[in-house]
Coordinates of N, CA and C and ligand atoms in Angstrom, one line a residue:
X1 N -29.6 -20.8 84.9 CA -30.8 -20.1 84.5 C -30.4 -18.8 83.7
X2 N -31.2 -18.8 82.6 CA -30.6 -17.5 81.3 C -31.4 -16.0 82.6
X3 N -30.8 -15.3 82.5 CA -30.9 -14.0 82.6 C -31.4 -13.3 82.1
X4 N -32.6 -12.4 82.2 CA -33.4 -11.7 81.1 C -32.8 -10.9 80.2
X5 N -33.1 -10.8 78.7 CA -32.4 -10.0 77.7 C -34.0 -9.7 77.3
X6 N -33.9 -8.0 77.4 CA -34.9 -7.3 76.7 C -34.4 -6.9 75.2
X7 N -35.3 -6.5 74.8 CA -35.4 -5.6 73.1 C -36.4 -4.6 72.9
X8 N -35.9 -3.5 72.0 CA -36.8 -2.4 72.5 C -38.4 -2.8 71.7
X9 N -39.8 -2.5 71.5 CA -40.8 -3.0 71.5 C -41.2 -1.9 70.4
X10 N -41.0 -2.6 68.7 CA -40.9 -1.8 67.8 C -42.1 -2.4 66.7
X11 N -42.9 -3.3 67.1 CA -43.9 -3.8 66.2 C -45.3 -3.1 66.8
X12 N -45.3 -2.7 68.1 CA -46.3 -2.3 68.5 C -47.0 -1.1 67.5
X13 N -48.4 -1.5 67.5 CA -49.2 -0.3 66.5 C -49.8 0.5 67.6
X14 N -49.7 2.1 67.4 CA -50.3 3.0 68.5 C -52.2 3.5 67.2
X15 N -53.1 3.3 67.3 CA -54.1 4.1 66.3 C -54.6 5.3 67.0
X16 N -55.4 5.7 66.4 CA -56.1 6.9 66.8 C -57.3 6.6 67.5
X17 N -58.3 7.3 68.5 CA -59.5 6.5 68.9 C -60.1 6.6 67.7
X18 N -60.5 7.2 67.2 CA -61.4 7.2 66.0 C -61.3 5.5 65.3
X19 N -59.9 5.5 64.9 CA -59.0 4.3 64.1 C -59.1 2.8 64.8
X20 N -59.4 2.8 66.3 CA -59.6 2.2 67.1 C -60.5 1.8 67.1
X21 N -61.1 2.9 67.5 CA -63.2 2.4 67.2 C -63.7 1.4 66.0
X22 N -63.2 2.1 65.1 CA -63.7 1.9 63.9 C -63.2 0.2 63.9
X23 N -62.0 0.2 64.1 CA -61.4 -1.7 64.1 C -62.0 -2.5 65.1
X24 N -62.0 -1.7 66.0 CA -63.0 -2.8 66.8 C -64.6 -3.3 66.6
X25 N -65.0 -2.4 66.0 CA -66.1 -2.4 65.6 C -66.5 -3.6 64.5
X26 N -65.2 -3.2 63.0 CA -65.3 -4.1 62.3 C -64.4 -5.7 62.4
X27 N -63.4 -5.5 63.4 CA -63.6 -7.1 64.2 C -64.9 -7.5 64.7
X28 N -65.2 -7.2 65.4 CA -66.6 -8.1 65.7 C -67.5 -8.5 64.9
X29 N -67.8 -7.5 63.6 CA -68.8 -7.6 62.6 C -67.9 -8.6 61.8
X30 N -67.1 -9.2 61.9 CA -66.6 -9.8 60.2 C -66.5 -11.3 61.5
X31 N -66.0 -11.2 62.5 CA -65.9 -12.5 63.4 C -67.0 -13.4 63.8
X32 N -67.9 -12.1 63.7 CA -69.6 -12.4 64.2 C -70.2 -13.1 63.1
X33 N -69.6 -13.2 61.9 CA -70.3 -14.0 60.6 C -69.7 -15.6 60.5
X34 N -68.2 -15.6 61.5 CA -67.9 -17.0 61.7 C -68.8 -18.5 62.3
X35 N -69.1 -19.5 61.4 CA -70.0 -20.3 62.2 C -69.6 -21.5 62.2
X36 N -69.9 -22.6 62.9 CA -69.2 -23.3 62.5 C -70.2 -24.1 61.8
X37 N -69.4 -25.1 60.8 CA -70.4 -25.7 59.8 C -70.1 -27.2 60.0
X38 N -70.6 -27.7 59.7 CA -70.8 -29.7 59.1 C -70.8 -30.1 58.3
X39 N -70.7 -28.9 56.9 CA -71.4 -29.6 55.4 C -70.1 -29.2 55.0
X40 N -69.1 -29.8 54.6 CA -68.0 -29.2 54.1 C -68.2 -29.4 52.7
X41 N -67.1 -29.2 51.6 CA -67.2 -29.6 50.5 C -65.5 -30.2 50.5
X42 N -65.5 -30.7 49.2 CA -63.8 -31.7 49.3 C -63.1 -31.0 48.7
X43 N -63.3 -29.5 48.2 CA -62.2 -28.6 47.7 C -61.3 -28.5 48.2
X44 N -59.9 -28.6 47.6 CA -58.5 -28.8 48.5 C -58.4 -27.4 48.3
X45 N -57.2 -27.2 49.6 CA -57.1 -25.9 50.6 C -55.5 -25.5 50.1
X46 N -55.2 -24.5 49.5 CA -53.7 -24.4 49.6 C -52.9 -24.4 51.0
X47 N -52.1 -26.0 50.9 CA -51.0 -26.1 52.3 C -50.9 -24.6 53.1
X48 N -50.4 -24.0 52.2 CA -49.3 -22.8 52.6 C -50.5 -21.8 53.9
X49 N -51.9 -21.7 53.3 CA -52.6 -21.4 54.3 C -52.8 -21.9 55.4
X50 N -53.0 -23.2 55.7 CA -52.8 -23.7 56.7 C -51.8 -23.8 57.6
X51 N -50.4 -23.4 56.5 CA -49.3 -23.2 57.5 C -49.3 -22.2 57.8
X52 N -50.1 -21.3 57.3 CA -49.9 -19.8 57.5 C -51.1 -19.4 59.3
X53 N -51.4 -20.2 59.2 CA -52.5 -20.5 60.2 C -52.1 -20.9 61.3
X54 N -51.8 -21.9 60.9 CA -50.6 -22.4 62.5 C -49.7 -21.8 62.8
X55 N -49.0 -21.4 62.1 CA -47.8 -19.9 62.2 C -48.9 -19.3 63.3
X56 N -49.7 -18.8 62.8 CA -50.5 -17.7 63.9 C -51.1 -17.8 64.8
X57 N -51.2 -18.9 65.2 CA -51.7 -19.9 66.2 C -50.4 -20.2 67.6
X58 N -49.1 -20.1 66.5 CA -48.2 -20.7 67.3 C -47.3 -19.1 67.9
X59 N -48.0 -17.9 67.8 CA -47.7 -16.7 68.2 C -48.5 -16.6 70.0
X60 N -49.3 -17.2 69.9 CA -50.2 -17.1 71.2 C -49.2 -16.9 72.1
X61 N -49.3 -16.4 73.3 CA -48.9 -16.8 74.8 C -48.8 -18.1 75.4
X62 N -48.4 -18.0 76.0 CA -48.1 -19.5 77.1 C -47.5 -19.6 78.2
X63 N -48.2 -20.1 78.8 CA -47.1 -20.0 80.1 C -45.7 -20.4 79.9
X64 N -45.4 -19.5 81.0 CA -43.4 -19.2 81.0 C -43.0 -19.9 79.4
X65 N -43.7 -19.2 78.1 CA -43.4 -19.1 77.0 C -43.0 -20.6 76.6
X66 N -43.4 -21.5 77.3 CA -43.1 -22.7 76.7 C -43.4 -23.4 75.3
X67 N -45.0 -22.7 75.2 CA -45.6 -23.5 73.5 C -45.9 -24.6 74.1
X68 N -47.0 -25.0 74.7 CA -46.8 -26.6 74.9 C -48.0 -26.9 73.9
X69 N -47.7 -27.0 73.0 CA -48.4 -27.5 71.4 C -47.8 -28.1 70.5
X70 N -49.0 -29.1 70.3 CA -48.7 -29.7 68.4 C -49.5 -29.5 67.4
X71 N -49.0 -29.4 66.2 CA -50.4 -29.0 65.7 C -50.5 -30.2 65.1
X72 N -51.3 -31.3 64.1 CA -50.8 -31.8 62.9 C -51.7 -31.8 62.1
X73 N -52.1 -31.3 60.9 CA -52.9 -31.1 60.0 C -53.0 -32.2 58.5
X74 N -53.9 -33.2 59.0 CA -53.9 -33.9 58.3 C -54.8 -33.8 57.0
X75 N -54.2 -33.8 55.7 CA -54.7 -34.0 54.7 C -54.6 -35.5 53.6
X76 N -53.9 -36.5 54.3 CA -53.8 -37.7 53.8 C -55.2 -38.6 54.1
X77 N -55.3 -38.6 53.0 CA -57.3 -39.3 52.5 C -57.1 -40.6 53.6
X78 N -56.1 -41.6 53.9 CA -56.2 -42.8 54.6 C -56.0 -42.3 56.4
X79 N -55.3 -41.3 56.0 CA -55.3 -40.9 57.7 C -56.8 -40.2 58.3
X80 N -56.9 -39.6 57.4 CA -58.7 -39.2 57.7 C -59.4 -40.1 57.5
X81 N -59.9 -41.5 56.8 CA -60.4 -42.4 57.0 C -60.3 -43.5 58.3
X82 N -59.0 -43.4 58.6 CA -58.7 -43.9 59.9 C -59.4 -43.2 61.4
X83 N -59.2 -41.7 61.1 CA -60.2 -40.8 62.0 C -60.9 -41.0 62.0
X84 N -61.7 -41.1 60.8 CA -63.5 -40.8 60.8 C -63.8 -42.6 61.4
X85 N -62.9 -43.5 60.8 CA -63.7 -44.7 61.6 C -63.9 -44.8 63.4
X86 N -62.2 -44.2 63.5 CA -62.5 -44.5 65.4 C -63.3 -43.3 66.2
X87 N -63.3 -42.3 65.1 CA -64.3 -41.1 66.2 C -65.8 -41.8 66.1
X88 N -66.4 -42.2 65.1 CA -67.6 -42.7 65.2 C -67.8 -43.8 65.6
X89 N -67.0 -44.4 66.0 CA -67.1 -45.8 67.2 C -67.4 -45.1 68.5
X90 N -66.6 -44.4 68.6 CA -66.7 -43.2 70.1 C -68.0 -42.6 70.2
X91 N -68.2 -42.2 68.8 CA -69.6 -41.0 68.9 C -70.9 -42.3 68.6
X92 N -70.9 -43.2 68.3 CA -72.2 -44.1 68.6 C -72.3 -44.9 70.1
X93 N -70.9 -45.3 70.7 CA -71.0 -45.2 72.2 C -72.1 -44.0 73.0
X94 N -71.2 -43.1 72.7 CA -71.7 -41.9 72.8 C -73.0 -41.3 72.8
X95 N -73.3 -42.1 72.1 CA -74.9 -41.2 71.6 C -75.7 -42.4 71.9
X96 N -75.3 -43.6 71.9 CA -76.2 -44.8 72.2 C -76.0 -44.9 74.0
X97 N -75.1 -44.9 74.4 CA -75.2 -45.5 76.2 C -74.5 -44.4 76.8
X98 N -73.3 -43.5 76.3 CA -72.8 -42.6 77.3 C -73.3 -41.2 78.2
X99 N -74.0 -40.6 76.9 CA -74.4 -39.7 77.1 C -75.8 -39.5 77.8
X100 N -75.7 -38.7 79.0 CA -77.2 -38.6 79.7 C -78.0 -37.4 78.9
X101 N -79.4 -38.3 79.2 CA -80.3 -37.5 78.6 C -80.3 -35.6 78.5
X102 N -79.7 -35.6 79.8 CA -79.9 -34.3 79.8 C -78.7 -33.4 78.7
X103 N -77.3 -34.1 78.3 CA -76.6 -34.0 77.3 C -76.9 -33.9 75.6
X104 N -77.9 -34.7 76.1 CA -78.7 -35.4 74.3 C -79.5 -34.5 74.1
X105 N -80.2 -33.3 75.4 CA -80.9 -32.5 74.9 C -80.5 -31.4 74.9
X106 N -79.6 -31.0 75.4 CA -78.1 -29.8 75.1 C -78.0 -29.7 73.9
X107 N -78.0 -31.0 73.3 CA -77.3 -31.2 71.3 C -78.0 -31.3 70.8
X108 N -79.7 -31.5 71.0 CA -80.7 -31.4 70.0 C -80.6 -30.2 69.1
X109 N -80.6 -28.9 69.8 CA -81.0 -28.0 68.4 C -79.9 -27.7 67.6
X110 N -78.5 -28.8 67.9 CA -77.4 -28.4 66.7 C -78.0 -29.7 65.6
X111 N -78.3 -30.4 66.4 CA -78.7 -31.5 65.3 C -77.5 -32.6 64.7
X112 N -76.9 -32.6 65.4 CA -75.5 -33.6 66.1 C -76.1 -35.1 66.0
X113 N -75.2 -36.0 65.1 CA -75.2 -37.1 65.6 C -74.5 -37.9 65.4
X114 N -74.1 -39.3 65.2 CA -73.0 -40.4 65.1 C -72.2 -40.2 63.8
X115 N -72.3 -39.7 63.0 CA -71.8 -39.7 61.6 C -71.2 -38.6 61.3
X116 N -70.0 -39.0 60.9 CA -68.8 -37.8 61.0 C -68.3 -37.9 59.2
X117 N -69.2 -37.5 58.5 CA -68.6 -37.4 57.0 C -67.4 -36.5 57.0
X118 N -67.4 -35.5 57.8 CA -66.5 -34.5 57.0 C -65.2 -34.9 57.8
X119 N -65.0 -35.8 58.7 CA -63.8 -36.2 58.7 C -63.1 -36.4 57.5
X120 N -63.7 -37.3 56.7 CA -63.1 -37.9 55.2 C -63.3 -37.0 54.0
X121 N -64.5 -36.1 54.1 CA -64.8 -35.0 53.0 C -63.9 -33.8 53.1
X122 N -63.6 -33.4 54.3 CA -63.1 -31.9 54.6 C -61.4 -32.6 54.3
X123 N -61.0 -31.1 53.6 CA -59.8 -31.1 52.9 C -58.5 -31.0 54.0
X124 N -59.0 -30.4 55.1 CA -58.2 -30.6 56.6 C -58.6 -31.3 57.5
X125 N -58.1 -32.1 58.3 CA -58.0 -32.0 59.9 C -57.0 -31.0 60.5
X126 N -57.4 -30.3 61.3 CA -55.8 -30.1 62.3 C -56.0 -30.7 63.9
X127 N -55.6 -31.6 64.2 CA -55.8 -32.3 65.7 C -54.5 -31.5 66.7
X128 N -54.8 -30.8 67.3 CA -54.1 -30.4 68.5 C -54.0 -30.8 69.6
X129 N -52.7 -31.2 70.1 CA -52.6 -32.2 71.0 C -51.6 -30.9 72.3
X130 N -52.0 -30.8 73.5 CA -51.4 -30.2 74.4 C -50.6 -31.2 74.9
X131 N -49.1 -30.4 75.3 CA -48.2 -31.2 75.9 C -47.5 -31.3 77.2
X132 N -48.1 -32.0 78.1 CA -48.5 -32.0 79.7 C -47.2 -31.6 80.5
X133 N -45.7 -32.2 79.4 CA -44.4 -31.7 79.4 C -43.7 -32.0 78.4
X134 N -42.5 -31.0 78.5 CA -41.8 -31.0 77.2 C -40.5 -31.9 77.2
X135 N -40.1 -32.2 76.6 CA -38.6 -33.2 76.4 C -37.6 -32.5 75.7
X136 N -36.6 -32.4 76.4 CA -35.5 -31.5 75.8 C -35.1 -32.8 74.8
X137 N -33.9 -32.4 74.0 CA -33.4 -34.0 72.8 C -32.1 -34.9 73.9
X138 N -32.2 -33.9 75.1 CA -31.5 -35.4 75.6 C -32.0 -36.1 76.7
X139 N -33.6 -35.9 76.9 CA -34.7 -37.2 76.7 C -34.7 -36.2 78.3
X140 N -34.1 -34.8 78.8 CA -34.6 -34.6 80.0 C -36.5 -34.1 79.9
X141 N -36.8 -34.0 81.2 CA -38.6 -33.4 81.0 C -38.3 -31.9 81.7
X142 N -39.1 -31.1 80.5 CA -39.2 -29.6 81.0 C -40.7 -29.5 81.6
X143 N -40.8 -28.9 82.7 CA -42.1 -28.6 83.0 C -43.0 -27.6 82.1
X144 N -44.1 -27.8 81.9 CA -45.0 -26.7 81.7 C -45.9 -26.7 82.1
X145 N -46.5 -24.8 82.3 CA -47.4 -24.4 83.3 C -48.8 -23.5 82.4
X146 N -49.8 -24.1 82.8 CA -51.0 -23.7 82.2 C -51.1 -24.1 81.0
X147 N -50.6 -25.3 80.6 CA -50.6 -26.0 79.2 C -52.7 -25.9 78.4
X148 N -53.2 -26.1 79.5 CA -54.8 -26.2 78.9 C -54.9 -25.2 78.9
X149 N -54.6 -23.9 78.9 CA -54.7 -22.2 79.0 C -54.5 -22.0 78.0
X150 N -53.1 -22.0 77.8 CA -52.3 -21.7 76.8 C -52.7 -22.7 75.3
X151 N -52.8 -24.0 75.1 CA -53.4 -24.3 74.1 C -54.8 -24.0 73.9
X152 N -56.0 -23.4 74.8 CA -57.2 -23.0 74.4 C -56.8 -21.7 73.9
X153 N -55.8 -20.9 74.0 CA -55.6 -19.5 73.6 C -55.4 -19.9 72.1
X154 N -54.5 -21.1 71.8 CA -53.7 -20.9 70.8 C -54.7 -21.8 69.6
X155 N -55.7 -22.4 70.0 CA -56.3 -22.5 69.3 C -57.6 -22.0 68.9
X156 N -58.1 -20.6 69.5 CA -58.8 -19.4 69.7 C -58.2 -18.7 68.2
X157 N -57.0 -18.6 68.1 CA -56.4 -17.7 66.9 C -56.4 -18.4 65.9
X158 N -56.3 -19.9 66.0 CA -56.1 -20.4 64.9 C -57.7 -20.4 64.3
X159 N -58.6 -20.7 65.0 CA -59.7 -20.8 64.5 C -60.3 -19.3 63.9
X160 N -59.7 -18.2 64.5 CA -60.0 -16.9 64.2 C -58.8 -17.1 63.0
X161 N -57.6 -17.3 62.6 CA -56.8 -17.0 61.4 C -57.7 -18.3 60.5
X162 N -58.5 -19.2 60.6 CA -58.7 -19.8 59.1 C -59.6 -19.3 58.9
X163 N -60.9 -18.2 59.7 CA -61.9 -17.1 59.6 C -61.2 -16.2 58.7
X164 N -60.5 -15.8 58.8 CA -59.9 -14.7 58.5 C -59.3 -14.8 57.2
X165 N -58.9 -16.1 56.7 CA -58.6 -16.3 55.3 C -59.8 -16.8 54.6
X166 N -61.0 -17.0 55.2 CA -62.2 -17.6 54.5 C -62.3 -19.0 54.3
X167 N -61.9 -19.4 55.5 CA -61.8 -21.4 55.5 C -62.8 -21.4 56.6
X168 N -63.7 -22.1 56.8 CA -65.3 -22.4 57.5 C -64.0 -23.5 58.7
X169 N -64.8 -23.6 59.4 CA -63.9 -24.9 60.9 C -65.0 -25.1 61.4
X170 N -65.1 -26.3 62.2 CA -65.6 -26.9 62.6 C -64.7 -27.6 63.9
X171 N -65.2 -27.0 65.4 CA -64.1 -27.7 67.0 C -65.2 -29.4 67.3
X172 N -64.5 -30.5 66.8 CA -64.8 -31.3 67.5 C -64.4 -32.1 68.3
X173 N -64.7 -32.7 68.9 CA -64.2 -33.2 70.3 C -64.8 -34.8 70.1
X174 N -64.7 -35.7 70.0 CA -65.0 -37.1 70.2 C -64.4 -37.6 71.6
X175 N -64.8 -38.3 72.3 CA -64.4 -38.5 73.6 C -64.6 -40.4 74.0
X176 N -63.8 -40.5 74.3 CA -62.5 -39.9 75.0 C -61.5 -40.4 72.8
X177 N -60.4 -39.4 72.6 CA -60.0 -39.1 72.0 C -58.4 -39.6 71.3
X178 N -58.2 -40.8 72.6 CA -56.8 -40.9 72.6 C -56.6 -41.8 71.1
X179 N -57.1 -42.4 70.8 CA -56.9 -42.8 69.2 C -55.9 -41.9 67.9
X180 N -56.3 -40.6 68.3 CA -55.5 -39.7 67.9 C -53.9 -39.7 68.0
X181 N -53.2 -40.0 69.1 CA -52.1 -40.5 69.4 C -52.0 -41.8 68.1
X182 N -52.6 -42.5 68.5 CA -52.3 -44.1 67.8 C -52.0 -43.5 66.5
X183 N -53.4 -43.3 66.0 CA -53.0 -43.0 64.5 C -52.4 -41.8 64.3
X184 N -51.9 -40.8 64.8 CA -51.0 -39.8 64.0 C -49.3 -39.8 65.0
X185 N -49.2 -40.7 65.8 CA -47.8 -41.4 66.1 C -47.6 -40.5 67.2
X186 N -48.4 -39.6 67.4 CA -47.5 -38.9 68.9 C -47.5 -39.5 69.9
X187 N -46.3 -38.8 70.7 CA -46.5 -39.5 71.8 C -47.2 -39.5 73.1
X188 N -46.7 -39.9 74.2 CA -47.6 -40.0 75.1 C -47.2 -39.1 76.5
X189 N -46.3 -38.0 76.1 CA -46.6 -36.7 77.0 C -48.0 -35.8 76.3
X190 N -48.0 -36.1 75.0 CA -49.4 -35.3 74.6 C -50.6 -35.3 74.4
X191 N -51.4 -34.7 74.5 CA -52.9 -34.8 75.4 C -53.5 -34.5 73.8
X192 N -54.5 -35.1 73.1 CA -55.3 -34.7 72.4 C -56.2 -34.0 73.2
X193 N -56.2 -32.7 72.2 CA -56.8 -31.7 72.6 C -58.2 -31.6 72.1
X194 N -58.0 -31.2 70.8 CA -59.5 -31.0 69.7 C -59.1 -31.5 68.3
X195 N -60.1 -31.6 67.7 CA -59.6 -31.7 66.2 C -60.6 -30.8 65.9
X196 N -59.9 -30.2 64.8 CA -60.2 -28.8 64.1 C -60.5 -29.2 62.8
X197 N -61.5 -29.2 62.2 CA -62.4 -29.6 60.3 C -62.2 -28.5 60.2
X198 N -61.7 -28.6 59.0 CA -61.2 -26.9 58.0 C -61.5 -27.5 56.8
X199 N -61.8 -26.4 56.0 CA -62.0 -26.2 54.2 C -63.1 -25.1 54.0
X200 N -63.9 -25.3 52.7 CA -64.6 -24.3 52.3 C -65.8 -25.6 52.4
X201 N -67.3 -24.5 52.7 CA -68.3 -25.2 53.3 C -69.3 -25.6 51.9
X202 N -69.6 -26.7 52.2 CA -70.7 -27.5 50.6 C -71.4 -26.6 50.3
X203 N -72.0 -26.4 49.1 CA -72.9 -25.4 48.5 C -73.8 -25.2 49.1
X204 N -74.5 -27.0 49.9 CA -75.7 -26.2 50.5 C -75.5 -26.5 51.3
X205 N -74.4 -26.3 52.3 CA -74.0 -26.3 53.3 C -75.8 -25.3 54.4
X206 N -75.6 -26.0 55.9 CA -76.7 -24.6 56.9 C -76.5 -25.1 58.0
X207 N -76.7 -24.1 58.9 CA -76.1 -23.8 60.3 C -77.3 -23.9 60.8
X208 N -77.5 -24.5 62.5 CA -78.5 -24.5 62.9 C -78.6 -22.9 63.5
X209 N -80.2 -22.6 63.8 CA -81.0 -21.5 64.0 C -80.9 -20.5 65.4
X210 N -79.4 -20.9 65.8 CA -78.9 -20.6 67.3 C -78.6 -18.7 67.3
X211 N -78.5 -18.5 68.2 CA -77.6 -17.2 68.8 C -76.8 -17.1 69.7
X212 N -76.3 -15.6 69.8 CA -75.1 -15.6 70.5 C -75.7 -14.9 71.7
X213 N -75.2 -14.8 73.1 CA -75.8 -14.2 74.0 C -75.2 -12.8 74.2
X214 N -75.8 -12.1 74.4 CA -76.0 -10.5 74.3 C -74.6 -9.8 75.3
X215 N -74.3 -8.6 75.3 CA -73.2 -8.2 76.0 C -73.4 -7.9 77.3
X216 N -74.7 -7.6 77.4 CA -75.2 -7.4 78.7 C -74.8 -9.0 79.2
X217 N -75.3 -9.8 78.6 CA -75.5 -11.1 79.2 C -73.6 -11.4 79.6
X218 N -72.8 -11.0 78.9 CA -71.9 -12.0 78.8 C -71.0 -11.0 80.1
X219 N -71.0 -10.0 80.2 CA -70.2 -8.8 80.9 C -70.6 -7.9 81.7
X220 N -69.7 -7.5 82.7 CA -69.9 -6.6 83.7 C -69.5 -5.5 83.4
X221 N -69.4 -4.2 83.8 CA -68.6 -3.0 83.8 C -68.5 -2.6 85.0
X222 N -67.9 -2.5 85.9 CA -67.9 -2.3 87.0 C -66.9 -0.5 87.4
Ligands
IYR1 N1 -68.7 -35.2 70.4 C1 -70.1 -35.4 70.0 C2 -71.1 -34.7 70.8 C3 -71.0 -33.2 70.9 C4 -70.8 -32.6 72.1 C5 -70.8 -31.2 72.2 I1 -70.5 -30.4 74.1 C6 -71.0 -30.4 71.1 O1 -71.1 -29.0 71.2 C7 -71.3 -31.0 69.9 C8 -71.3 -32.4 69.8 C9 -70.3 -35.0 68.5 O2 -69.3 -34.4 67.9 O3 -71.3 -35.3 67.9

């Protein structure tokens, strides 16, 4: 077992309250404009952002520092056509016999249904697969702890880093998801997680007429 080696903690930024205030304030207001959209447009994305994205995604926390994440960000036209076919097998299950009524009326006012264009239109996928354990290369298994923690964190920043460069996303979830495996080759310690629609949003792209719930609502101060 490695022995702890510290380093002294030289990235840390100290601000002023004023400096503080002021950032916190304009985090919320520029985060609070993030939505997620459905209308994408097929403008291609420079790679390097998207790596720059997962880079920052792959900074998160994790339990006992493991990483138990994949990212893989598909931009190959036949690999997204292979998506969009088996998610919408799923999502007409889905919307025809799975789902209870009381579900179907949860998704009315997004206005959700069987038809997943922007799998094939949007210039990214990134499918995130958590990994239930790790494999060292001489095929032993490493445990990992809070894998669904740790990849909700890590894909929290990533969706906050392609905000933050001006790429629209879209968290979708088709269920059950394991197809994902098949067609992007991983294996079978890893859990499809989400798949994440990235690019810039169609011209006339629109968001349904929702809100956010208030601070009171969401928090205590005790
Ligand atoms: N996966 C389906 C249904 C769906 C479920 C939830 I919860 C949403 O917030 C949105 C959609 C679909 O993508 O249409």
């Amino acid at each position: 077992m490695g022995s702890p080696q510290f380093l002294p903690l030289t990235q840390y930024r100290r601000y002023s309250e004023v400096e503080m205030t002021k950032r916190a304030a304009d985090f919320h207001s520029d985060i609070a404009r993030r939505r997620t959209i459905r209308d994408f447009s097929d403008r291609a994305v420079p790679r390097s952002v998207i790596e720059d994205c997962i880079k920052a995604a792959g900074t998160a926390p994790s339990g006992a520092n493991m990483q138990p994440w994949s990212f893989v960000a598909v931009s190959d036209a036949d690999a997204k056509r292979r998506i969009r076919v088996a998610a919408e097998e799923e999502e007409q299950e889905f919307y025809d016999h799975r789902a209870p009524q009381e579900w179907l009326d949860a998704l009315a006012p997004l206005g959700t249904d069987p038809n997943k264009p922007f799998l094939e239109n949007a210039p990214y996928l990134i499918a995130i697969f958590a990994q239930k354990f790790g494999v060292l290369p001489d095929g032993r298994q490493v445990k990992h702890y809070y894998a669904t923690e740790s990849v909700g964190i890590a894909t929290g920043i990533l969706l906050t880093a392609l905000h933050n460069a001006g790429l629209a996303s879209l968290t979708h979830t088709p269920s059950p998801m394991g197809f994902l495996n098949e067609i992007l080759g991983r294996p079978g310690n890893e859990r499809p997680y989400l798949l994440i629609v990235t690019g810039y949003p169609a011209d006339d792209a629109t968001v349904p007429d929702i809100t956010k719930k208030s601070l009171d609502e969401i928090a205590t101060f005790i």
